[in-house]
CSV table of C-alpha atoms in Angstrom, one decimal:
chain,number,residue,atom,x,y,z
A,18,UNK,CA,12.5,-5.2,-12.5
A,19,UNK,CA,13.0,-7.5,-9.5
A,20,UNK,CA,12.2,-10.9,-8.7
A,21,UNK,CA,8.5,-11.6,-9.6
A,22,UNK,CA,8.1,-8.7,-11.7
A,23,UNK,CA,7.1,-9.1,-15.2
A,24,UNK,CA,9.0,-11.1,-17.3
A,25,UNK,CA,8.9,-8.9,-20.4
A,26,UNK,CA,9.9,-11.6,-22.9
A,27,UNK,CA,11.9,-10.1,-26.1
A,28,UNK,CA,10.3,-12.5,-29.1
A,29,UNK,CA,11.7,-12.0,-32.5
A,30,UNK,CA,9.0,-12.0,-35.1
A,31,UNK,CA,9.2,-14.5,-38.2
A,32,UNK,CA,11.6,-13.0,-40.9
A,33,UNK,CA,9.8,-11.1,-43.6
A,34,UNK,CA,9.6,-12.9,-46.9
A,35,UNK,CA,10.8,-10.4,-49.7
A,36,UNK,CA,9.2,-10.6,-53.2
A,37,UNK,CA,10.1,-9.3,-56.4
A,38,UNK,CA,7.4,-7.9,-58.7
A,39,UNK,CA,7.2,-5.9,-61.7
A,40,UNK,CA,5.4,-2.7,-61.6
A,41,UNK,CA,3.9,-2.9,-65.0
A,42,UNK,CA,2.4,-6.2,-64.2
A,43,UNK,CA,-0.9,-4.9,-63.3
A,44,UNK,CA,-1.1,-7.1,-60.3
A,45,UNK,CA,-3.3,-5.4,-57.6
A,46,UNK,CA,-2.1,-7.6,-54.8
A,47,UNK,CA,1.8,-6.3,-55.3
A,48,UNK,CA,3.4,-6.8,-51.7
A,49,UNK,CA,4.3,-3.3,-50.3
A,50,UNK,CA,6.6,-3.1,-47.1
A,51,UNK,CA,5.2,-0.1,-45.0
A,52,UNK,CA,6.9,0.3,-41.6
A,53,UNK,CA,4.8,0.5,-38.4
A,54,UNK,CA,6.3,2.5,-35.4
A,55,UNK,CA,4.8,2.7,-31.8
A,56,UNK,CA,5.8,5.1,-29.7
A,57,UNK,CA,5.4,5.7,-25.8
A,58,UNK,CA,4.1,9.6,-25.8
A,59,UNK,CA,2.8,9.9,-22.4
A,60,UNK,CA,3.9,13.1,-20.9
A,61,UNK,CA,4.4,11.7,-17.4
A,62,UNK,CA,4.4,12.6,-13.7
A,63,UNK,CA,6.1,11.1,-10.6
A,64,UNK,CA,3.5,11.4,-8.1
A,65,UNK,CA,0.6,8.9,-8.2
A,66,UNK,CA,-1.5,10.6,-5.7
A,67,UNK,CA,-1.5,13.7,-3.9
A,68,UNK,CA,-3.6,16.2,-2.1
A,69,UNK,CA,-4.3,18.7,0.6
A,70,UNK,CA,-5.9,18.3,3.9
A,71,UNK,CA,-7.6,20.7,6.6
A,72,UNK,CA,-9.9,20.6,9.7
A,73,UNK,CA,-13.2,20.2,8.4
A,74,UNK,CA,-14.9,22.1,11.7
A,75,UNK,CA,-15.5,26.1,11.9
A,76,UNK,CA,-11.7,26.5,11.4
A,77,UNK,CA,-9.2,24.9,9.1
A,78,UNK,CA,-6.7,24.5,12.0
A,79,UNK,CA,-6.1,21.1,13.7
A,80,UNK,CA,-6.3,21.7,17.5
A,81,UNK,CA,-5.3,19.8,20.6
A,82,UNK,CA,-7.8,16.9,20.3
A,83,UNK,CA,-8.7,17.1,16.8
A,84,UNK,CA,-7.9,14.7,13.7
A,85,UNK,CA,-7.7,14.6,10.0
A,86,UNK,CA,-8.2,11.4,7.9
A,87,UNK,CA,-6.3,10.8,4.4
A,88,UNK,CA,-7.3,7.9,1.8
A,89,UNK,CA,-5.0,6.8,-0.5
A,90,UNK,CA,-3.7,3.8,-2.3
A,91,UNK,CA,-0.1,2.2,-2.3
A,92,UNK,CA,1.8,-0.8,-3.2
A,93,UNK,CA,4.7,-2.7,-2.2
A,94,UNK,CA,7.8,0.1,-1.4
A,95,UNK,CA,5.6,2.9,-1.7
A,96,UNK,CA,4.9,5.3,1.2
A,97,UNK,CA,2.8,8.5,2.0
A,98,UNK,CA,4.6,11.6,3.1
A,99,UNK,CA,2.9,14.8,4.5
A,100,UNK,CA,3.6,18.1,5.7
A,101,UNK,CA,2.0,20.5,8.2
A,102,UNK,CA,3.1,23.4,10.2
A,103,UNK,CA,3.9,23.5,14.0
A,104,UNK,CA,1.4,26.3,14.3
A,105,UNK,CA,3.2,28.0,17.5
A,106,UNK,CA,6.7,28.5,15.6
A,107,UNK,CA,8.1,30.6,13.3
A,108,UNK,CA,8.9,28.0,10.6
A,109,UNK,CA,8.9,24.4,12.0
A,110,UNK,CA,6.7,21.6,10.5
A,111,UNK,CA,6.0,18.0,11.2
A,112,UNK,CA,6.6,15.5,8.4
A,113,UNK,CA,7.7,11.9,8.1
A,114,UNK,CA,11.5,11.2,7.2
A,115,UNK,CA,11.5,10.6,3.3
A,116,UNK,CA,10.2,8.9,1.4
A,117,UNK,CA,7.2,8.5,4.0
A,118,UNK,CA,5.5,6.3,6.1
A,119,UNK,CA,6.1,2.6,5.2
A,120,UNK,CA,2.8,0.9,4.6
A,121,UNK,CA,3.7,-2.5,3.9
A,122,UNK,CA,6.1,-4.8,5.6
A,123,UNK,CA,9.1,-6.4,3.7
A,124,UNK,CA,6.6,-9.6,3.1
A,125,UNK,CA,4.0,-7.6,1.4
A,126,UNK,CA,1.6,-7.5,4.6
A,127,UNK,CA,-0.2,-4.2,5.0
A,128,UNK,CA,1.2,-2.1,8.2
A,129,UNK,CA,-1.9,-0.9,10.5
A,130,UNK,CA,-2.0,0.6,13.9
A,131,UNK,CA,0.5,3.6,15.3
A,132,UNK,CA,3.2,4.7,13.1
A,133,UNK,CA,3.9,8.1,14.9
A,134,UNK,CA,7.7,6.8,15.4
A,135,UNK,CA,8.2,8.0,11.8
A,136,UNK,CA,6.8,11.5,12.4
A,137,UNK,CA,9.7,14.0,12.7
A,138,UNK,CA,9.7,17.7,13.7
A,139,UNK,CA,11.6,20.2,10.8
A,140,UNK,CA,13.3,23.4,10.7
A,141,UNK,CA,12.6,25.1,7.4
A,142,UNK,CA,15.8,27.3,7.7
A,143,UNK,CA,14.1,30.7,6.6
A,144,UNK,CA,12.9,32.0,10.0
A,145,UNK,CA,15.2,32.7,13.4
A,146,UNK,CA,13.8,30.2,15.8
A,147,UNK,CA,12.3,31.3,18.9
A,148,UNK,CA,10.8,29.6,22.4
A,149,UNK,CA,7.7,27.7,20.9
A,150,UNK,CA,4.4,28.8,22.2
A,151,UNK,CA,1.4,31.0,21.5
A,152,UNK,CA,3.5,34.3,21.7
A,153,UNK,CA,5.8,33.9,18.8
A,154,UNK,CA,6.4,36.6,16.5
A,155,UNK,CA,4.3,36.6,13.4
A,156,UNK,CA,6.4,35.6,10.4
A,157,UNK,CA,6.0,38.7,8.5
A,158,UNK,CA,8.4,40.6,11.4
A,159,UNK,CA,10.4,37.3,12.6
A,160,UNK,CA,13.8,37.6,11.5
A,161,UNK,CA,14.7,35.7,8.5
A,162,UNK,CA,17.6,33.3,7.7
A,163,UNK,CA,18.5,31.2,4.9
A,164,UNK,CA,19.5,27.7,6.0
A,165,UNK,CA,18.7,24.3,4.7
A,166,UNK,CA,15.9,22.0,6.1
A,167,UNK,CA,17.1,20.3,9.1
A,168,UNK,CA,15.3,17.8,11.5
A,169,UNK,CA,14.8,19.3,15.3
A,170,UNK,CA,15.9,16.6,17.6
A,171,UNK,CA,15.0,17.7,21.1
A,172,UNK,CA,16.6,21.2,20.5
A,173,UNK,CA,16.7,23.6,17.6
A,174,UNK,CA,19.6,25.9,16.6
A,175,UNK,CA,18.4,28.2,19.3
A,176,UNK,CA,18.4,25.8,21.8
A,177,UNK,CA,14.7,25.7,22.2
A,178,UNK,CA,13.6,22.3,23.5
A,179,UNK,CA,10.8,20.3,22.1
A,180,UNK,CA,9.0,17.2,23.2
A,181,UNK,CA,9.2,14.3,20.6
A,182,UNK,CA,7.2,14.8,17.7
A,183,UNK,CA,5.5,11.1,18.3
A,184,UNK,CA,4.1,13.0,21.6
A,185,UNK,CA,2.8,15.6,19.7
A,186,UNK,CA,1.3,13.9,16.5
A,187,UNK,CA,0.0,10.5,16.3
A,188,UNK,CA,-0.2,9.1,13.3
A,189,UNK,CA,-2.2,5.4,12.6
A,190,UNK,CA,-2.7,3.4,9.5
A,191,UNK,CA,-5.9,1.4,8.8
A,192,UNK,CA,-6.0,-1.0,5.9
A,193,UNK,CA,-9.3,-0.8,4.0
A,194,UNK,CA,-8.6,-3.7,1.6
A,195,UNK,CA,-7.6,-3.5,-2.3
A,196,UNK,CA,-4.4,-1.4,-1.6
A,197,UNK,CA,-6.2,1.3,-0.2
A,198,UNK,CA,-5.0,2.9,3.2
A,199,UNK,CA,-6.4,5.6,5.7
A,200,UNK,CA,-4.0,7.6,7.6
A,201,UNK,CA,-5.5,9.4,10.7
A,202,UNK,CA,-3.3,12.1,12.1
A,203,UNK,CA,-4.3,13.4,15.5
A,204,UNK,CA,-3.0,16.4,17.7
A,205,UNK,CA,-1.8,15.0,20.9
A,206,UNK,CA,0.1,18.1,21.9
A,207,UNK,CA,-2.3,19.1,24.7
A,208,UNK,CA,-1.2,18.7,28.2
A,209,UNK,CA,2.3,18.4,27.0
A,210,UNK,CA,5.3,21.1,27.1
A,211,UNK,CA,4.6,22.3,23.7
A,212,UNK,CA,0.7,22.7,23.1
A,213,UNK,CA,0.5,23.6,19.2
A,214,UNK,CA,-2.0,23.9,16.5
A,215,UNK,CA,-1.2,21.8,13.4
A,216,UNK,CA,-2.1,24.0,10.0
A,217,UNK,CA,-3.4,22.7,6.7
A,218,UNK,CA,-0.9,20.5,4.9
A,219,UNK,CA,-0.2,18.6,2.0
A,220,UNK,CA,0.5,14.8,1.3
A,221,UNK,CA,1.8,12.6,-1.7
A,222,UNK,CA,2.6,9.2,-2.8
A,223,UNK,CA,5.3,8.8,-5.3
A,224,UNK,CA,5.4,6.2,-8.3
A,225,UNK,CA,7.6,3.4,-7.9
A,226,UNK,CA,9.2,1.6,-11.2
A,227,UNK,CA,11.3,-1.1,-11.1
A,228,UNK,CA,11.9,-1.2,-7.4
A,229,UNK,CA,12.6,2.6,-7.7
A,230,UNK,CA,10.5,5.3,-6.4
A,231,UNK,CA,10.1,8.0,-9.1
A,232,UNK,CA,10.0,10.8,-6.3
A,233,UNK,CA,11.9,9.9,-3.0
A,234,UNK,CA,11.6,13.4,-1.8
A,235,UNK,CA,8.3,14.5,-2.8
A,236,UNK,CA,7.6,17.6,-0.6
A,237,UNK,CA,11.1,18.4,1.2
A,238,UNK,CA,14.8,17.4,1.3
A,239,UNK,CA,16.7,17.4,4.6
A,240,UNK,CA,20.3,19.4,3.9
A,241,UNK,CA,18.5,21.2,0.9
A,242,UNK,CA,16.7,24.6,0.8
A,243,UNK,CA,12.9,24.8,1.2
A,244,UNK,CA,11.3,24.9,-2.0
A,245,UNK,CA,8.0,24.9,-4.2
A,246,UNK,CA,5.9,26.3,-1.6
A,247,UNK,CA,6.9,24.4,1.6
A,248,UNK,CA,7.8,27.7,2.9
A,249,UNK,CA,4.4,29.2,3.2
A,250,UNK,CA,3.1,25.8,4.9
A,251,UNK,CA,6.3,26.3,7.5
A,252,UNK,CA,6.1,30.0,8.3
A,253,UNK,CA,2.2,30.7,7.7
A,254,UNK,CA,0.4,27.1,7.4
A,255,UNK,CA,-0.6,28.2,3.9
A,256,UNK,CA,-0.7,25.2,1.8
A,257,UNK,CA,-1.9,26.2,-1.3
A,258,UNK,CA,1.4,27.0,-3.2
A,259,UNK,CA,2.9,23.5,-2.2
A,260,UNK,CA,-0.9,22.2,-3.1
A,261,UNK,CA,-0.7,23.4,-6.6
A,262,UNK,CA,2.9,22.3,-7.0
A,263,UNK,CA,2.4,18.8,-6.0
A,264,UNK,CA,-1.1,18.7,-8.1
A,265,UNK,CA,1.0,19.8,-11.3
A,266,UNK,CA,3.3,16.6,-10.5
A,267,UNK,CA,0.7,14.3,-10.1
A,268,UNK,CA,-0.8,12.2,-12.9
A,269,UNK,CA,-0.2,9.1,-15.2
A,270,UNK,CA,3.2,7.3,-15.3
A,271,UNK,CA,3.1,3.7,-17.4
A,272,UNK,CA,5.8,1.9,-19.6
A,273,UNK,CA,4.3,-0.1,-22.4
A,274,UNK,CA,5.1,-3.8,-22.8
A,275,UNK,CA,6.9,-5.5,-25.5
A,276,UNK,CA,4.6,-4.9,-28.7
A,277,UNK,CA,2.7,-7.6,-30.2
A,278,UNK,CA,1.9,-6.9,-33.9
A,279,UNK,CA,0.0,-9.2,-36.1
A,280,UNK,CA,-0.9,-9.2,-39.7
A,281,UNK,CA,-4.2,-10.7,-40.9
A,282,UNK,CA,-6.6,-11.1,-43.7
A,283,UNK,CA,-9.8,-12.9,-44.3
A,284,UNK,CA,-10.7,-12.9,-40.2
A,285,UNK,CA,-11.6,-11.1,-37.3
A,286,UNK,CA,-9.3,-9.7,-35.3
A,287,UNK,CA,-7.6,-12.7,-33.8
A,288,UNK,CA,-6.5,-11.0,-30.5
A,289,UNK,CA,-9.5,-10.4,-28.5
A,290,UNK,CA,-13.3,-9.2,-28.7
A,291,UNK,CA,-15.0,-7.0,-26.7
A,292,UNK,CA,-17.8,-8.4,-24.6
A,293,UNK,CA,-16.1,-11.8,-24.6
A,294,UNK,CA,-14.2,-13.8,-21.9
A,295,UNK,CA,-10.5,-13.8,-22.3
A,296,UNK,CA,-10.2,-16.9,-24.9
A,297,UNK,CA,-7.3,-18.3,-22.7
A,298,UNK,CA,-4.5,-18.3,-25.6
A,299,UNK,CA,-2.1,-15.9,-24.0
A,300,UNK,CA,-3.5,-12.5,-23.9
A,301,UNK,CA,-4.4,-12.8,-20.0
A,302,UNK,CA,-0.5,-13.4,-19.6
A,303,UNK,CA,0.4,-10.3,-21.5
A,304,UNK,CA,-2.3,-7.6,-19.9
A,305,UNK,CA,-1.3,-9.1,-16.6
A,306,UNK,CA,2.7,-9.5,-17.1
A,307,UNK,CA,3.5,-7.7,-20.2
A,308,UNK,CA,4.8,-11.1,-21.6
A,309,UNK,CA,3.2,-11.5,-25.1
A,310,UNK,CA,5.4,-14.5,-25.8
A,311,UNK,CA,2.5,-17.1,-25.3
A,312,UNK,CA,-0.2,-15.2,-27.2
A,313,UNK,CA,2.6,-14.5,-30.2
A,314,UNK,CA,3.1,-18.5,-30.5
A,315,UNK,CA,-0.8,-19.3,-30.5
A,316,UNK,CA,-1.4,-16.6,-33.3
A,317,UNK,CA,1.2,-18.5,-35.4
A,318,UNK,CA,-1.2,-21.2,-36.0
A,319,UNK,CA,-4.3,-19.1,-36.6
A,320,UNK,CA,-5.6,-19.6,-40.1
A,321,UNK,CA,-5.5,-16.2,-41.5
A,322,UNK,CA,-2.7,-14.8,-39.8
A,323,UNK,CA,0.2,-13.8,-42.1
A,324,UNK,CA,2.9,-12.8,-39.5
A,325,UNK,CA,3.4,-12.1,-35.9
A,326,UNK,CA,5.9,-9.7,-34.4
A,327,UNK,CA,6.9,-8.9,-30.8
A,328,UNK,CA,8.8,-5.7,-30.9
A,329,UNK,CA,11.2,-5.3,-27.7
A,330,UNK,CA,12.5,-1.7,-27.2
A,331,UNK,CA,16.0,-1.2,-27.9
A,332,UNK,CA,18.5,-1.4,-25.2
A,333,UNK,CA,15.6,-2.3,-22.7
A,334,UNK,CA,12.5,-4.2,-22.5
A,335,UNK,CA,9.8,-1.9,-21.9
A,336,UNK,CA,8.9,1.3,-23.9
A,337,UNK,CA,9.0,4.0,-20.9
A,338,UNK,CA,7.1,7.5,-21.0
A,339,UNK,CA,8.6,10.9,-21.7
A,340,UNK,CA,10.4,12.3,-18.5
A,341,UNK,CA,11.5,15.7,-18.4
A,342,UNK,CA,13.5,16.4,-21.7
A,343,UNK,CA,13.9,13.0,-22.2
A,344,UNK,CA,11.7,11.2,-25.2
A,345,UNK,CA,9.6,8.4,-24.9
A,346,UNK,CA,10.5,4.7,-25.9
A,347,UNK,CA,9.9,3.9,-29.9
A,348,UNK,CA,10.0,0.6,-31.9
A,349,UNK,CA,9.6,0.2,-35.4
A,350,UNK,CA,8.9,-2.9,-37.6
A,351,UNK,CA,9.1,-3.0,-41.6
A,352,UNK,CA,6.0,-5.2,-42.8
A,353,UNK,CA,5.1,-7.1,-45.9
A,354,UNK,CA,1.2,-6.8,-46.9
A,355,UNK,CA,-0.7,-7.3,-49.7
A,356,UNK,CA,-4.3,-5.9,-50.7
A,357,UNK,CA,-6.9,-6.8,-48.0
A,358,UNK,CA,-4.3,-7.3,-45.2
A,359,UNK,CA,-5.1,-5.7,-42.0
A,360,UNK,CA,-3.0,-5.1,-38.7
A,361,UNK,CA,-3.6,-5.2,-34.9
A,362,UNK,CA,-1.7,-4.5,-31.9
A,363,UNK,CA,-1.6,-5.0,-28.5
A,364,UNK,CA,0.4,-4.1,-25.1
A,365,UNK,CA,0.2,-3.9,-21.6
A,366,UNK,CA,-0.8,-0.9,-19.6
A,367,UNK,CA,2.4,-1.7,-17.5
A,368,UNK,CA,1.5,-0.3,-14.2
A,369,UNK,CA,-1.9,-1.8,-14.0
A,370,UNK,CA,-3.6,-5.4,-12.8
A,371,UNK,CA,-4.6,-6.5,-16.7
A,372,UNK,CA,-5.1,-3.7,-18.7
A,373,UNK,CA,-4.2,-3.4,-22.3
A,374,UNK,CA,-3.8,-0.9,-25.1
A,375,UNK,CA,-4.8,-2.7,-28.3
A,376,UNK,CA,-6.0,-2.3,-31.9
A,377,UNK,CA,-10.1,-1.4,-31.7
A,378,UNK,CA,-12.8,-3.4,-33.5
A,379,UNK,CA,-11.2,-5.6,-36.7
A,380,UNK,CA,-8.1,-3.6,-36.5
A,381,UNK,CA,-6.4,-1.3,-39.1
A,382,UNK,CA,-6.6,-1.6,-43.1
A,383,UNK,CA,-2.9,-2.2,-43.7
A,384,UNK,CA,-2.8,0.3,-46.6
A,385,UNK,CA,-3.4,3.4,-44.4
A,386,UNK,CA,-0.6,5.7,-43.8
A,387,UNK,CA,-0.1,8.5,-41.3
A,388,UNK,CA,-0.8,8.3,-37.8
A,389,UNK,CA,-3.3,5.7,-37.1
A,390,UNK,CA,-3.2,6.3,-33.0
A,391,UNK,CA,-7.3,6.9,-33.2
A,392,UNK,CA,-7.6,3.4,-34.0
A,393,UNK,CA,-6.2,2.1,-30.5
A,394,UNK,CA,-8.3,1.9,-27.4
A,395,UNK,CA,-7.6,0.8,-23.8
A,396,UNK,CA,-9.0,-2.4,-22.5
A,397,UNK,CA,-9.7,-4.3,-19.2
A,398,UNK,CA,-8.9,-8.1,-19.8
A,399,UNK,CA,-11.4,-9.0,-16.9
A,400,UNK,CA,-9.1,-11.4,-15.4
A,401,UNK,CA,-7.8,-9.7,-12.4
A,402,UNK,CA,-9.6,-7.6,-10.0
A,403,UNK,CA,-8.5,-4.0,-10.7
A,404,UNK,CA,-6.4,-1.4,-8.4
A,405,UNK,CA,-5.4,2.1,-8.8
A,406,UNK,CA,-3.3,2.0,-11.6
A,407,UNK,CA,0.6,2.4,-10.3
A,408,UNK,CA,-0.2,1.8,-6.6
A,409,UNK,CA,-1.8,-1.8,-6.4
A,410,UNK,CA,-0.3,-4.5,-4.2
A,411,UNK,CA,-1.4,-7.5,-6.6
A,412,UNK,CA,-0.3,-5.6,-9.8
A,413,UNK,CA,2.9,-7.2,-11.6
A,414,UNK,CA,5.0,-4.2,-10.9
A,415,UNK,CA,5.1,-4.9,-7.4
A,416,UNK,CA,5.9,-8.4,-7.7
A,417,UNK,CA,2.1,-8.9,-6.7
A,418,UNK,CA,-0.3,-11.9,-7.3
A,419,UNK,CA,-3.4,-11.3,-9.3
A,420,UNK,CA,-6.8,-11.5,-7.5
A,421,UNK,CA,-8.9,-13.2,-10.2
A,422,UNK,CA,-12.0,-12.3,-11.6
A,423,UNK,CA,-14.2,-13.5,-14.3
A,424,UNK,CA,-15.4,-10.8,-16.6
A,425,UNK,CA,-16.0,-10.0,-20.0
A,426,UNK,CA,-13.3,-7.9,-21.9
A,427,UNK,CA,-14.5,-4.4,-22.1
A,428,UNK,CA,-12.9,-1.2,-22.8
A,429,UNK,CA,-11.6,1.1,-19.8
A,430,UNK,CA,-14.0,4.0,-19.0
A,431,UNK,CA,-12.4,7.6,-18.8
A,432,UNK,CA,-12.8,8.8,-16.3
A,433,UNK,CA,-12.8,5.3,-14.3
A,434,UNK,CA,-13.0,4.4,-10.7
A,435,UNK,CA,-9.6,5.4,-9.9
A,436,UNK,CA,-8.1,8.2,-12.0
A,437,UNK,CA,-8.5,10.2,-15.0
A,438,UNK,CA,-6.4,9.4,-17.9
A,439,UNK,CA,-5.3,11.3,-20.9
A,440,UNK,CA,-6.5,10.9,-24.5
A,441,UNK,CA,-5.4,7.4,-25.7
A,442,UNK,CA,-3.2,9.0,-28.4
A,443,UNK,CA,-1.4,11.0,-25.5
A,444,UNK,CA,-0.2,7.9,-24.3
A,445,UNK,CA,0.7,5.4,-27.3
A,446,UNK,CA,1.1,6.5,-30.8
A,447,UNK,CA,1.0,4.1,-33.8
A,448,UNK,CA,2.1,5.3,-37.3
A,449,UNK,CA,2.1,3.5,-40.8
A,450,UNK,CA,4.6,5.0,-43.2
């Protein structure tokens, strides 16, 4: 990750002590050596938010003089894209150049006001163009073609002329605070040489991780064939097919920070307690930046704590989720335990302000075997104001500075104020073998 992003510290735990033991001596405290494995099993999606839009009046079409608004969250480097049909055409559509409308300046200041200059007119490449106007041939009978999506800069491939997109459509941004924006699209084509209605459309915001957008071309790609239902919008103003497609591409994406594992005996879970404030022992740093080093160092001084580990992922610093055919990240550690020992873990929900996964209650009996993912919950540390996970300017993934708050540690509700999460075992899997 880039400057000011989380310092995912790789911290090696204490060496395990080997202890010889005669299996016939009847010692009930004979050490055993199970292996704990933590996996990011999230079936991730590239879009953090998406949706459809239409006129809310008697007709879904946006006529000259009418407007629609889109509300969304975004962090630095993210952009909002949309697509809507140039109604009086065979297959033209309006959309910003990829990856979409930029919503922050390079210094992280939200952009507000007129952003119409980022809107372009595009030829879907599936119908032969005619002179734009109310008398264009219905798409069902218009002559077809098989070309790539291309920009219309003043004239199309048939020599038809068009006013600049920015004179036909006004787009303006308003910043609502807490990384939430409203984009308003107004049909300003009335009185120009190209009056036209706008169709119902779609919009999307891509996740960003490590400074890179996961879906830099969320709705179309210039120079490539139209795909995923964009043709239905460009030819007929039907946003249902592409809307369903992007809905399937929208969901949760998050890495897990290096995993803190602690083995203890005779004490309560030493990492945290729900209903209490953060203890100032390093959990805040783990929950906000993914750096477990401070908390690990503290836990080594706690009476009753036997071993502390911080498990980095092989060849990287975080456990990435599943993506396509690529499996999610996984780490393992052999432990040394005796009767009565308990285990607790903690790791940051990487694309959040201060959420962390951790063993619930007083951790897990270390003598258990098998899948213990059900013992893990997702918690809010209460030290940083929440924003949409994966789309908040003050989140560490965007190099942000947390907005401090002072609340008790609580389990994150699901659904919550921002999104609906998969079941926790569908995000993080923990096994003891």
